[in-house]
Coordinates of C-alpha atoms in Angstrom, one line a residue:
Chain U
M540 CA 0.0 0.0 0.0
L541 CA 0.9 3.7 -0.2
N542 CA 0.4 6.2 2.5
I543 CA 1.4 9.7 3.4
E544 CA 4.3 8.5 5.6
D545 CA 5.9 6.8 2.6
I546 CA 5.7 10.0 0.7
L547 CA 7.2 12.1 3.5
K548 CA 10.0 9.6 3.7
A549 CA 10.5 9.8 0.0
K550 CA 10.8 13.5 0.3
E551 CA 13.5 13.2 2.8
R552 CA 15.3 10.6 0.7
I553 CA 15.3 12.5 -2.6
A554 CA 15.4 16.1 -1.5
P555 CA 19.2 16.4 -1.8
Y556 CA 19.2 15.4 -5.4
I557 CA 16.1 17.1 -7.0
Y558 CA 14.8 20.6 -7.4
E559 CA 11.8 21.9 -5.5
T560 CA 10.2 23.4 -8.6
P561 CA 8.3 26.6 -8.0
L562 CA 4.5 27.1 -8.1
I563 CA 3.9 29.7 -10.8
P564 CA 0.7 31.8 -11.0
L565 CA 0.2 32.3 -14.7
E566 CA -2.2 35.2 -14.7
N567 CA -1.9 35.8 -18.5
L568 CA -3.9 32.5 -18.9
N569 CA -6.7 33.2 -16.4
E570 CA -9.0 34.7 -18.9
L571 CA -8.1 32.2 -21.7
L572 CA -8.8 29.2 -19.4
A573 CA -11.6 30.8 -17.4
C574 CA -10.1 30.0 -14.0
K575 CA -7.2 31.0 -11.8
V576 CA -4.2 29.3 -13.4
F577 CA -1.2 27.9 -11.5
I578 CA 1.5 25.8 -12.9
K579 CA 3.7 23.2 -11.1
P580 CA 6.5 23.2 -13.8
E581 CA 8.2 19.8 -13.6
C582 CA 9.5 20.7 -17.0
M583 CA 12.0 22.8 -15.0
Q584 CA 12.9 19.7 -12.8
K585 CA 16.3 18.1 -13.1
T586 CA 16.2 15.8 -16.2
N587 CA 13.2 18.0 -17.3
S588 CA 10.5 15.7 -15.9
F589 CA 9.0 14.6 -12.6
K590 CA 10.1 11.0 -13.3
I591 CA 13.4 11.5 -11.5
R592 CA 11.5 11.7 -8.2
G593 CA 10.2 8.2 -8.4
A594 CA 13.3 6.7 -9.9
L595 CA 15.5 8.2 -7.2
N596 CA 13.1 7.1 -4.4
K597 CA 13.0 3.6 -5.7
M598 CA 16.7 3.2 -6.3
L599 CA 17.8 4.9 -3.0
S600 CA 15.4 2.6 -1.1
M601 CA 16.9 -0.6 -2.6
D602 CA 19.6 -2.7 -1.0
K603 CA 22.9 -1.3 -2.0
E604 CA 24.4 -4.7 -2.9
E605 CA 21.3 -5.6 -5.0
V606 CA 21.3 -2.3 -7.0
K607 CA 24.9 -3.0 -8.0
R608 CA 23.7 -5.6 -10.4
G609 CA 22.5 -2.8 -12.5
V610 CA 19.0 -1.7 -13.5
V611 CA 16.7 -1.9 -16.6
A612 CA 13.6 0.2 -17.3
A613 CA 10.9 0.2 -19.9
S614 CA 10.0 3.8 -20.6
S615 CA 8.6 6.2 -23.2
G616 CA 11.6 8.4 -22.4
N617 CA 11.2 10.5 -19.2
H618 CA 11.3 7.6 -16.7
G619 CA 14.3 6.3 -18.6
K620 CA 16.0 9.6 -18.1
G621 CA 15.2 9.6 -14.4
V622 CA 16.5 6.1 -14.0
A623 CA 19.6 6.9 -15.9
F624 CA 20.2 9.9 -13.6
A625 CA 19.7 7.8 -10.5
A626 CA 22.0 5.1 -11.9
K627 CA 24.7 7.6 -12.6
L628 CA 24.4 9.0 -9.1
L629 CA 24.7 5.5 -7.6
G630 CA 27.5 4.5 -10.0
V631 CA 25.6 1.5 -11.4
G632 CA 24.8 0.5 -15.0
A633 CA 21.4 1.2 -16.5
T634 CA 19.7 -0.1 -19.7
I635 CA 16.6 1.8 -20.9
V636 CA 14.1 0.1 -23.2
I637 CA 12.4 2.8 -25.2
P638 CA 10.0 2.7 -28.2
D639 CA 11.2 3.3 -31.7
S640 CA 8.7 6.2 -31.9
A641 CA 10.2 8.1 -28.9
P642 CA 11.3 11.7 -29.6
E643 CA 15.0 11.9 -30.4
V644 CA 15.5 14.4 -27.6
K645 CA 14.5 11.8 -25.0
V646 CA 16.8 9.1 -26.5
K647 CA 19.7 11.6 -26.5
G648 CA 19.0 12.8 -23.0
I649 CA 19.2 9.2 -21.7
E650 CA 22.4 8.5 -23.6
N651 CA 24.0 11.7 -22.3
L652 CA 23.5 10.4 -18.8
G653 CA 25.6 7.3 -19.7
A654 CA 22.8 4.7 -19.9
K655 CA 22.5 2.1 -22.6
V656 CA 19.4 2.6 -24.9
V657 CA 17.6 -0.3 -26.5
Q658 CA 14.8 0.7 -28.9
C659 CA 11.9 -1.6 -29.8
P660 CA 8.3 -1.5 -31.0
L661 CA 6.1 0.3 -28.5
S662 CA 4.1 -2.7 -27.3
E663 CA 7.2 -4.8 -26.6
R664 CA 9.0 -2.5 -24.2
H665 CA 7.9 -4.1 -21.0
K666 CA 8.4 -7.6 -22.3
I667 CA 12.0 -6.8 -23.4
A668 CA 12.7 -5.1 -20.1
N669 CA 11.5 -8.2 -18.3
E670 CA 13.7 -10.4 -20.5
L671 CA 16.8 -8.3 -19.9
S672 CA 16.1 -8.5 -16.2
E673 CA 15.9 -12.2 -16.3
S674 CA 18.8 -12.9 -18.6
K675 CA 21.2 -10.3 -17.2
G676 CA 20.1 -10.1 -13.6
Y677 CA 19.3 -6.4 -13.9
I678 CA 16.7 -5.0 -11.5
N679 CA 13.6 -3.9 -13.4
I680 CA 12.5 -0.4 -12.3
H681 CA 8.8 -0.2 -13.4
P682 CA 7.7 3.2 -14.5
Y683 CA 4.5 3.4 -12.4
D684 CA 3.3 0.0 -11.0
D685 CA 5.3 0.3 -7.9
Y686 CA 4.7 1.9 -4.4
D687 CA 8.2 3.4 -4.1
I688 CA 7.8 5.0 -7.5
M689 CA 4.4 6.4 -6.6
A690 CA 5.8 7.7 -3.3
G691 CA 8.5 9.6 -5.1
Q692 CA 6.1 11.2 -7.6
G693 CA 3.8 12.0 -4.6
T694 CA 6.4 14.5 -3.3
I695 CA 5.0 16.9 -5.9
G696 CA 1.7 16.8 -4.0
L697 CA 3.5 17.7 -0.8
E698 CA 5.1 20.7 -2.5
I699 CA 1.9 21.9 -4.1
L700 CA 0.1 22.1 -0.7
E701 CA 3.1 23.7 1.0
Q702 CA 3.6 26.3 -1.7
F703 CA -0.1 26.9 -2.3
P704 CA -2.4 25.8 0.5
D705 CA -5.4 27.5 -1.1
V706 CA -5.4 25.3 -4.2
D707 CA -8.9 24.1 -5.1
T708 CA -8.1 21.6 -7.9
V709 CA -5.0 19.8 -9.1
V710 CA -5.0 18.5 -12.7
V711 CA -2.6 15.7 -13.4
P712 CA -1.7 13.9 -16.7
I713 CA -2.3 10.1 -16.5
G714 CA -0.4 7.3 -18.1
G715 CA -0.3 4.2 -16.0
G716 CA -1.2 6.1 -12.8
G717 CA 2.1 6.6 -11.0
L718 CA 2.1 10.4 -10.9
I719 CA -1.5 10.8 -10.1
G720 CA -1.5 7.9 -7.6
G721 CA 1.3 9.6 -5.6
I722 CA 0.0 13.2 -5.9
S723 CA -3.6 12.2 -5.0
T724 CA -2.4 10.3 -1.9
A725 CA -0.3 13.2 -0.7
V726 CA -2.9 15.9 -1.4
K727 CA -6.0 14.0 -0.2
S728 CA -4.5 12.8 3.0
Q729 CA -3.6 16.4 3.9
N730 CA -6.6 18.2 2.5
P731 CA -9.5 16.0 1.4
K732 CA -11.3 19.0 0.0
V733 CA -8.9 19.5 -2.9
K734 CA -10.3 18.0 -6.1
I735 CA -8.0 15.8 -8.2
V736 CA -8.6 15.5 -12.0
G737 CA -6.9 13.0 -14.2
A738 CA -6.3 13.9 -17.8
E739 CA -5.6 11.1 -20.3
P740 CA -5.5 10.9 -24.1
Y741 CA -9.0 10.6 -25.6
K742 CA -8.0 7.5 -27.6
L743 CA -6.4 5.9 -24.6
R744 CA -8.9 6.5 -21.8
R745 CA -7.7 3.5 -19.9
Y746 CA -8.9 5.0 -16.6
G747 CA -12.2 6.4 -17.9
E748 CA -13.0 3.1 -19.6
S749 CA -11.9 0.9 -16.7
V750 CA -14.0 2.9 -14.2
K751 CA -17.0 2.4 -16.5
A752 CA -16.3 -1.3 -16.8
G753 CA -15.6 -1.7 -13.1
K754 CA -12.2 -3.3 -13.7
R755 CA -8.9 -2.6 -15.4
V756 CA -9.4 -2.6 -19.1
K757 CA -6.6 -2.9 -21.7
L758 CA -7.0 -0.7 -24.7
E759 CA -5.5 -0.9 -28.2
E760 CA -2.1 0.5 -28.9
Q761 CA -2.2 4.1 -30.3
K762 CA 0.2 6.4 -31.9
L763 CA -0.3 9.9 -30.4
E764 CA 1.2 13.3 -29.8
A765 CA 1.0 12.3 -26.2
D766 CA 4.1 10.2 -26.4
A767 CA 4.5 10.0 -22.6
L768 CA 1.0 8.8 -22.1
L769 CA 0.8 5.7 -24.2
T770 CA 0.2 3.1 -21.5
Q771 CA -2.7 0.8 -22.5
I772 CA -3.9 -0.4 -19.1
P773 CA -4.0 1.1 -15.6
G774 CA -1.2 -0.2 -13.3
E775 CA -2.4 -2.9 -10.9
K776 CA -1.1 -1.2 -7.8
N777 CA -2.1 2.3 -9.1
Y778 CA -5.7 1.4 -10.1
P779 CA -7.3 1.1 -6.6
I780 CA -5.5 4.2 -5.3
V781 CA -6.3 6.4 -8.3
T782 CA -9.9 5.4 -8.6
S783 CA -10.6 6.0 -5.0
L784 CA -9.0 9.4 -4.8
V785 CA -9.5 11.0 -8.2
S786 CA -12.8 12.9 -8.7
E787 CA -12.9 13.0 -12.5
F788 CA -11.1 11.6 -15.6
V789 CA -11.1 13.6 -18.8
G790 CA -10.1 12.4 -22.3
V791 CA -8.2 14.9 -24.4
K792 CA -7.7 14.8 -28.2
D793 CA -4.2 15.3 -29.7
E794 CA -5.4 18.4 -31.4
F795 CA -6.1 20.1 -28.1
L796 CA -2.8 18.9 -26.6
L797 CA -1.0 20.9 -29.3
K798 CA -3.3 23.9 -28.9
A799 CA -2.5 23.8 -25.2
M800 CA 1.2 23.5 -25.8
K801 CA 1.1 26.6 -28.1
L802 CA -1.0 28.5 -25.6
L803 CA 1.3 27.7 -22.7
L804 CA 4.3 28.7 -24.7
M805 CA 3.2 31.8 -26.5
E806 CA 0.9 33.3 -23.9
G807 CA 2.2 31.6 -20.7
K808 CA 5.9 31.7 -21.8
I809 CA 6.5 28.2 -20.5
L810 CA 7.8 25.4 -22.7
A811 CA 6.4 21.9 -22.0
E812 CA 6.2 18.7 -24.0
P813 CA 2.9 17.9 -25.6
S814 CA 1.8 15.2 -23.1
S815 CA 2.3 17.6 -20.2
C816 CA -0.1 20.2 -21.6
I817 CA -3.0 17.7 -21.5
G818 CA -4.7 19.3 -18.5
I819 CA -4.8 22.7 -20.2
G820 CA -6.0 20.9 -23.3
A821 CA -8.9 19.4 -21.3
I822 CA -10.2 23.0 -20.6
L823 CA -9.6 24.1 -24.2
Q824 CA -11.6 21.1 -25.5
G825 CA -14.5 22.0 -23.1
E826 CA -14.0 18.6 -21.4
L827 CA -13.1 19.9 -18.0
K828 CA -15.5 22.5 -16.5
V829 CA -14.0 25.0 -14.2
D830 CA -15.2 28.0 -12.3
K831 CA -13.7 31.5 -12.9
D832 CA -12.6 31.8 -9.3
E833 CA -11.4 28.2 -9.0
K834 CA -7.7 28.0 -8.2
V835 CA -6.5 25.3 -10.5
C836 CA -2.9 23.9 -10.4
F837 CA -1.8 22.1 -13.6
V838 CA 1.0 19.7 -13.1
V839 CA 3.2 20.3 -16.1
S840 CA 5.0 17.0 -16.0
G841 CA 7.8 17.4 -18.4
G842 CA 9.6 19.6 -20.9
N843 CA 11.6 17.2 -23.1
T844 CA 10.8 18.5 -26.5
S845 CA 12.6 20.0 -29.5
L846 CA 12.7 23.2 -31.6
E847 CA 11.4 21.0 -34.4
K848 CA 8.3 20.1 -32.4
I849 CA 7.8 23.8 -31.5
G850 CA 8.0 24.6 -35.2
E851 CA 5.0 22.3 -35.8
L852 CA 3.0 24.7 -33.7
E853 CA 2.9 27.2 -36.6
E854 CA 0.2 25.1 -38.1
I855 CA -1.9 25.0 -35.0
I856 CA -4.7 27.6 -34.7
Chain R
M1327 CA 14.3 63.4 -8.9
L1328 CA 13.3 59.8 -8.1
N1329 CA 13.2 58.3 -4.7
I1330 CA 11.9 55.2 -3.0
E1331 CA 8.7 57.0 -1.9
D1332 CA 7.8 57.6 -5.5
I1333 CA 8.2 53.9 -6.3
L1334 CA 6.1 52.9 -3.2
K1335 CA 3.4 55.2 -4.4
A1336 CA 3.7 53.8 -7.9
K1337 CA 3.2 50.3 -6.5
E1338 CA 0.0 51.3 -4.8
R1339 CA -1.2 53.1 -7.9
I1340 CA -0.6 50.3 -10.4
A1341 CA -1.1 47.2 -8.3
P1342 CA -4.8 46.7 -9.2
Y1343 CA -3.9 46.5 -12.9
I1344 CA -0.7 44.5 -13.2
Y1345 CA 0.5 41.1 -12.2
E1346 CA 3.0 40.5 -9.5
T1347 CA 5.2 38.2 -11.5
P1348 CA 6.8 35.4 -9.6
L1349 CA 10.5 35.0 -8.7
I1350 CA 11.6 31.7 -10.3
P1351 CA 14.7 29.8 -9.3
L1352 CA 15.9 28.1 -12.4
E1353 CA 18.2 25.5 -11.0
N1354 CA 18.7 23.7 -14.4
L1355 CA 20.7 26.8 -15.4
N1356 CA 23.0 27.0 -12.3
E1357 CA 25.7 24.9 -13.7
L1358 CA 25.5 26.3 -17.2
L1359 CA 25.7 29.9 -16.0
A1360 CA 28.1 29.1 -13.1
C1361 CA 25.9 30.9 -10.4
K1362 CA 22.6 30.5 -8.6
V1363 CA 20.1 31.6 -11.3
F1364 CA 16.8 33.4 -10.5
I1365 CA 14.5 34.9 -13.0
K1366 CA 12.1 37.8 -12.6
P1367 CA 9.9 36.9 -15.7
E1368 CA 8.3 40.1 -16.9
C1369 CA 7.6 38.1 -20.1
M1370 CA 4.7 36.7 -18.0
Q1371 CA 3.5 40.3 -17.2
K1372 CA 0.3 41.6 -18.6
T1373 CA 1.1 42.8 -22.2
N1374 CA 4.1 40.5 -21.9
S1375 CA 6.6 43.2 -20.8
F1376 CA 7.5 45.4 -17.8
K1377 CA 6.6 48.5 -19.8
I1378 CA 3.0 48.4 -18.6
R1379 CA 4.2 49.4 -15.1
G1380 CA 5.7 52.7 -16.1
A1381 CA 3.0 53.5 -18.6
L1382 CA 0.3 52.9 -16.0
N1383 CA 2.1 54.9 -13.3
K1384 CA 2.5 57.8 -15.7
M1385 CA -1.0 57.9 -17.0
L1386 CA -2.7 57.3 -13.7
S1387 CA -0.7 60.2 -12.2
M1388 CA -1.7 62.6 -14.9
D1389 CA -4.6 65.1 -14.6
K1390 CA -7.7 63.3 -15.8
E1391 CA -8.9 66.2 -18.0
E1392 CA -5.4 66.5 -19.5
V1393 CA -5.1 62.8 -20.4
K1394 CA -8.4 62.9 -22.2
R1395 CA -6.6 64.8 -25.0
G1396 CA -5.1 61.4 -25.9
V1397 CA -1.5 60.2 -25.8
V1398 CA 1.3 59.5 -28.2
A1399 CA 4.4 57.4 -27.6
A1400 CA 7.6 56.6 -29.5
S1401 CA 8.4 53.0 -28.8
S1402 CA 10.3 50.0 -30.1
G1403 CA 7.1 48.1 -29.3
N1404 CA 6.8 47.1 -25.7
H1405 CA 6.3 50.6 -24.3
G1406 CA 3.7 51.1 -27.0
K1407 CA 1.8 48.1 -25.8
G1408 CA 2.0 49.3 -22.2
V1409 CA 0.7 52.8 -23.2
A1410 CA -2.0 51.2 -25.4
F1411 CA -3.1 49.1 -22.4
A1412 CA -3.2 52.1 -20.1
A1413 CA -5.1 54.2 -22.7
K1414 CA -7.7 51.5 -23.1
L1415 CA -8.1 51.3 -19.3
L1416 CA -8.6 55.0 -19.1
G1417 CA -10.8 55.2 -22.2
V1418 CA -8.5 57.6 -24.1
G1419 CA -7.0 57.5 -27.6
A1420 CA -3.4 56.4 -28.2
T1421 CA -1.1 56.7 -31.1
I1422 CA 2.1 54.6 -31.1
V1423 CA 5.1 55.6 -33.2
I1424 CA 7.1 52.4 -33.9
P1425 CA 10.1 51.7 -36.2
D1426 CA 9.5 49.9 -39.5
S1427 CA 11.9 47.2 -38.2
A1428 CA 9.8 46.3 -35.2
P1429 CA 8.7 42.7 -34.9
E1430 CA 5.2 42.1 -36.3
V1431 CA 4.1 40.5 -33.0
K1432 CA 4.7 43.9 -31.3
V1433 CA 2.8 45.9 -33.9
K1434 CA -0.2 43.5 -33.7
G1435 CA -0.1 43.5 -29.9
I1436 CA -0.5 47.3 -30.0
E1437 CA -3.3 47.3 -32.6
N1438 CA -5.2 44.6 -30.7
L1439 CA -5.3 46.9 -27.7
G1440 CA -7.1 49.5 -29.9
A1441 CA -4.2 52.0 -30.4
K1442 CA -3.3 53.6 -33.7
V1443 CA 0.1 52.6 -35.0
V1444 CA 2.4 54.9 -37.1
Q1445 CA 5.5 53.2 -38.5
C1446 CA 8.6 55.1 -39.5
P1447 CA 12.4 54.8 -39.8
L1448 CA 14.0 53.9 -36.4
S1449 CA 15.8 57.2 -35.8
E1450 CA 12.7 59.3 -36.5
R1451 CA 10.4 57.9 -33.9
H1452 CA 10.9 60.5 -31.2
K1453 CA 10.7 63.3 -33.7
I1454 CA 7.4 62.1 -35.1
A1455 CA 6.0 61.5 -31.7
N1456 CA 6.9 65.1 -30.8
E1457 CA 5.3 66.4 -33.9
L1458 CA 2.1 64.5 -33.3
S1459 CA 2.0 65.8 -29.8
E1460 CA 2.3 69.4 -31.0
S1461 CA 0.0 69.2 -34.0
K1462 CA -2.8 67.1 -32.3
G1463 CA -2.4 68.1 -28.7
Y1464 CA -1.6 64.5 -27.6
I1465 CA 0.4 64.1 -24.5
N1466 CA 3.8 62.5 -25.2
I1467 CA 4.5 59.5 -22.9
H1468 CA 8.3 59.1 -23.1
P1469 CA 9.5 55.5 -22.9
Y1470 CA 12.2 56.2 -20.3
D1471 CA 13.3 59.8 -19.8
D1472 CA 10.6 60.5 -17.1
Y1473 CA 10.5 60.1 -13.4
D1474 CA 7.0 58.6 -13.3
I1475 CA 8.0 56.0 -15.9
M1476 CA 11.0 55.1 -13.9
A1477 CA 9.0 54.9 -10.6
G1478 CA 6.6 52.4 -12.3
Q1479 CA 9.4 50.2 -13.6
G1480 CA 11.0 50.4 -10.2
T1481 CA 8.2 48.4 -8.7
I1482 CA 10.0 45.4 -10.1
G1483 CA 12.8 46.2 -7.7
L1484 CA 10.4 46.2 -4.7
E1485 CA 9.0 42.9 -5.7
I1486 CA 12.5 41.3 -6.1
L1487 CA 13.5 42.3 -2.6
E1488 CA 10.2 41.2 -1.1
Q1489 CA 10.2 37.8 -2.9
F1490 CA 13.9 37.1 -2.5
P1491 CA 15.6 39.2 0.2
D1492 CA 18.8 37.2 -0.1
V1493 CA 19.6 38.2 -3.7
D1494 CA 23.2 39.2 -4.3
T1495 CA 23.1 40.7 -7.8
V1496 CA 20.4 42.0 -10.1
V1497 CA 21.1 42.0 -13.9
V1498 CA 19.0 44.4 -15.9
P1499 CA 18.8 45.1 -19.6
I1500 CA 19.5 48.7 -20.5
G1501 CA 18.0 50.8 -23.3
G1502 CA 17.6 54.4 -22.3
G1503 CA 17.8 53.6 -18.6
G1504 CA 14.1 53.6 -17.5
L1505 CA 14.0 50.0 -16.2
I1506 CA 17.4 50.0 -14.5
G1507 CA 16.9 53.5 -13.1
G1508 CA 13.8 52.4 -11.3
I1509 CA 15.0 49.1 -10.2
S1510 CA 18.4 50.3 -8.9
T1511 CA 16.7 53.1 -6.9
A1512 CA 14.2 50.6 -5.4
V1513 CA 16.9 48.0 -4.6
K1514 CA 19.8 50.2 -3.5
S1515 CA 17.7 52.3 -1.1
Q1516 CA 16.5 49.2 0.7
N1517 CA 19.6 47.1 0.5
P1518 CA 22.8 49.0 -0.7
K1519 CA 24.7 45.7 -0.7
V1520 CA 22.9 44.3 -3.7
K1521 CA 24.9 44.7 -6.8
I1522 CA 23.2 46.0 -9.9
V1523 CA 24.6 45.2 -13.4
G1524 CA 23.4 46.8 -16.6
A1525 CA 23.5 44.8 -19.8
E1526 CA 23.5 46.7 -23.1
P1527 CA 24.1 45.6 -26.7
Y1528 CA 27.8 45.5 -27.6
K1529 CA 27.3 47.8 -30.6
L1530 CA 25.2 50.3 -28.5
R1531 CA 27.1 50.6 -25.3
R1532 CA 25.7 54.1 -24.7
Y1533 CA 26.1 53.7 -21.0
G1534 CA 29.5 52.1 -21.0
E1535 CA 30.8 54.7 -23.5
S1536 CA 29.2 57.6 -21.7
V1537 CA 30.7 56.6 -18.4
K1538 CA 34.1 56.5 -20.1
A1539 CA 33.6 59.9 -21.6
G1540 CA 32.2 61.4 -18.4
K1541 CA 29.1 62.6 -20.2
R1542 CA 26.1 61.3 -22.2
V1543 CA 27.4 60.1 -25.6
K1544 CA 25.2 59.5 -28.6
L1545 CA 26.1 56.5 -30.6
E1546 CA 25.4 55.6 -34.2
E1547 CA 22.1 53.9 -35.1
Q1548 CA 22.3 50.1 -35.3
K1549 CA 20.2 47.2 -36.6
L1550 CA 20.3 44.5 -33.9
E1551 CA 18.6 41.4 -32.6
A1552 CA 18.1 43.4 -29.5
D1553 CA 15.2 45.3 -31.0
A1554 CA 14.0 46.6 -27.7
L1555 CA 17.4 48.1 -26.8
L1556 CA 18.2 50.4 -29.8
T1557 CA 18.3 53.7 -27.9
Q1558 CA 21.3 55.7 -29.0
I1559 CA 21.9 57.9 -26.0
P1560 CA 21.2 57.6 -22.2
G1561 CA 18.1 59.4 -21.1
E1562 CA 18.9 62.8 -19.5
K1563 CA 16.9 62.1 -16.3
N1564 CA 18.1 58.5 -16.2
Y1565 CA 21.8 59.0 -16.7
P1566 CA 22.7 60.5 -13.2
I1567 CA 20.6 57.9 -11.4
V1568 CA 21.9 55.0 -13.3
T1569 CA 25.5 55.9 -13.2
S1570 CA 25.4 56.5 -9.5
L1571 CA 23.7 53.2 -8.6
V1572 CA 24.9 50.7 -11.2
S1573 CA 28.1 48.8 -10.4
E1574 CA 28.9 47.6 -13.8
F1575 CA 27.9 47.9 -17.5
V1576 CA 28.5 45.0 -19.8
G1577 CA 28.2 44.9 -23.6
V1578 CA 26.7 41.8 -25.2
K1579 CA 26.9 40.7 -28.8
D1580 CA 23.8 39.7 -30.8
E1581 CA 25.2 36.2 -31.1
F1582 CA 25.2 35.7 -27.4
L1583 CA 21.7 37.2 -27.1
L1584 CA 20.4 34.4 -29.3
K1585 CA 22.4 31.7 -27.5
A1586 CA 21.0 33.0 -24.3
M1587 CA 17.4 32.9 -25.7
K1588 CA 17.9 29.3 -26.8
L1589 CA 19.4 28.3 -23.4
L1590 CA 16.6 30.0 -21.5
L1591 CA 14.0 28.3 -23.7
M1592 CA 15.4 24.8 -24.1
E1593 CA 17.1 24.3 -20.7
G1594 CA 15.2 26.8 -18.6
K1595 CA 11.8 26.3 -20.3
I1596 CA 11.0 30.0 -20.3
L1597 CA 10.3 32.0 -23.5
A1598 CA 11.6 35.5 -23.6
E1599 CA 12.3 37.9 -26.5
P1600 CA 16.0 38.3 -27.6
S1601 CA 16.6 41.7 -25.9
S1602 CA 15.4 40.3 -22.6
C1603 CA 18.0 37.5 -22.6
I1604 CA 20.9 40.0 -22.6
G1605 CA 21.9 39.4 -19.0
I1606 CA 22.2 35.7 -19.5
G1607 CA 24.1 36.4 -22.8
A1608 CA 26.6 38.5 -20.8
I1609 CA 27.6 35.5 -18.8
L1610 CA 27.7 33.2 -21.8
Q1611 CA 30.0 35.7 -23.6
G1612 CA 32.3 35.7 -20.5
E1613 CA 31.6 39.5 -20.1
L1614 CA 30.0 39.2 -16.7
K1615 CA 32.0 37.4 -14.1
V1616 CA 29.9 35.7 -11.4
D1617 CA 30.7 33.4 -8.5
K1618 CA 29.2 29.9 -8.2
D1619 CA 27.4 30.7 -5.0
E1620 CA 26.3 34.2 -6.1
K1621 CA 22.5 34.5 -6.2
V1622 CA 21.9 36.3 -9.4
C1623 CA 18.4 37.6 -10.4
F1624 CA 18.0 38.2 -14.2
V1625 CA 15.3 40.6 -15.0
V1626 CA 13.7 39.0 -18.1
S1627 CA 12.0 42.1 -19.3
G1628 CA 9.7 40.9 -22.1
G1629 CA 8.4 38.0 -24.1
N1630 CA 6.9 39.5 -27.2
T1631 CA 8.4 37.2 -29.8
S1632 CA 7.1 34.8 -32.4
L1633 CA 7.3 31.1 -33.4
E1634 CA 9.2 32.4 -36.5
K1635 CA 11.9 33.9 -34.3
I1636 CA 12.1 30.7 -32.2
G1637 CA 12.6 28.8 -35.4
E1638 CA 15.7 30.8 -36.1
L1639 CA 17.2 29.3 -33.0
E1640 CA 17.8 26.0 -34.9
E1641 CA 20.9 27.6 -36.4
I1642 CA 22.3 28.7 -33.1
I1643 CA 24.8 26.4 -31.4

């Protein structure tokens, strides 16, 4: 299980190695998004994504002798960069299994941290990571289906409440449920009145559909702009936590992800990767209803993107 | 003259209409800039630049009957946008005289606020504004050579000290001296130990050269990436204030302005216009020496730029 004590311990464990990202009021967006806009910019985090928090908490919690065997991780990119960072810190080898379709900037970011990259078709990444774990003895660091990972990501929730106790709503991107599982546990156990919203790609509403079906549903593989949110099924450990604490799941189309990225960049002056703009996209799409006085904190989960991708925003109206 | 009381009054006067921009620690840049990096992001200000502060303070201080005659302002763009905003707020007409070379995004921003735009060759902007003031009876709102304008811009200095009392150094872009005149007065009168650095374009070191000559020197007109910093001579009212309070002037080449813009965007995840990145450029150029423990606040003065300009950063290494 996961509780607030785990997250408080995670905070202590990882604090020396990460940044406490600021909580930025982005008043220029208030009118455009029809609420009071606040950003938790994990795009400004070390490795440019929140994933370093979970990876560090996991690997710093492990037995030192055990971790020396080296680690392997399946990742769409950001978790891999977090694991690569943690492995470098601990002086152990890391192999990251990443889809062929991952943005170049993520592959390079991992390689620059000294980890080995294995590319494969999207749907095979977990299978290959498991095989490498078995054949080479590497420890498999799962991107979300793990209590220590969730506890690490949950430190963002602690920071949000410390930095901005008045927050009404926290909007969090969902893939497997690691980030939102941690944040919702941290936030709800300290202030149950805060509403947590999960934003997932419209074509991969694995949480929305699972809740409807009353059990974890596996959806078909998709190619999307939301390259960090391609998980097909909610994590086993994440699912009960997330469904009990999250008030609402919204499905956001790629088109609105890119509109949101453009808005955040050109009006808000913050650069995030497409997946991380999904919460803002939910409002632009009319999928998430907010009140004009509602103080909404958008967790902008990562910023690993390229000038090339920014260039594509020219076409977006 | 300008003193801290004027700036405190300006703060009271303009506070209902502007944003208090945050003070952002940008730890991802600490190693790259070899100091502790903090950003005061006026790119996130209403109208996307600090200029609204001075324009509002000036126009809210004026006699209400007088201001009804309408206003005119010579501007490279951002001051014009500030004046246009203030004119709209007060319900009076505004004409902005802006160089032919100004970025399209600035011209459109002014027009969108309902002001009339007159374009002309760069060096004629002040002359034409004066003529319009005389022929039409408009009140000329000078972009920097004015105590009320400086007092408005100085409110940034108050905020920096409130938000971050431990700051060691504040680095400010210089054109005519309105921004740095206000900030240095606010900061130095509250904490004389804080060092103020002025960053100006290398080919337009009107402050550096004037200090050397012992009097205000007018330099030749230049076409530069630093489109907001093309003033050829220090302002008459600004010069004595600025030279008595600023510790150091540094001249930054266009090349380093764009490198700084790219660094701030891709590593720092903040979008600013080229002129506003000049302080960071000063460090990259090796022109400004800082200590690794020095807490340096860069005033990022504006963010009126375009996807097209961002695209040009592909070429910058």
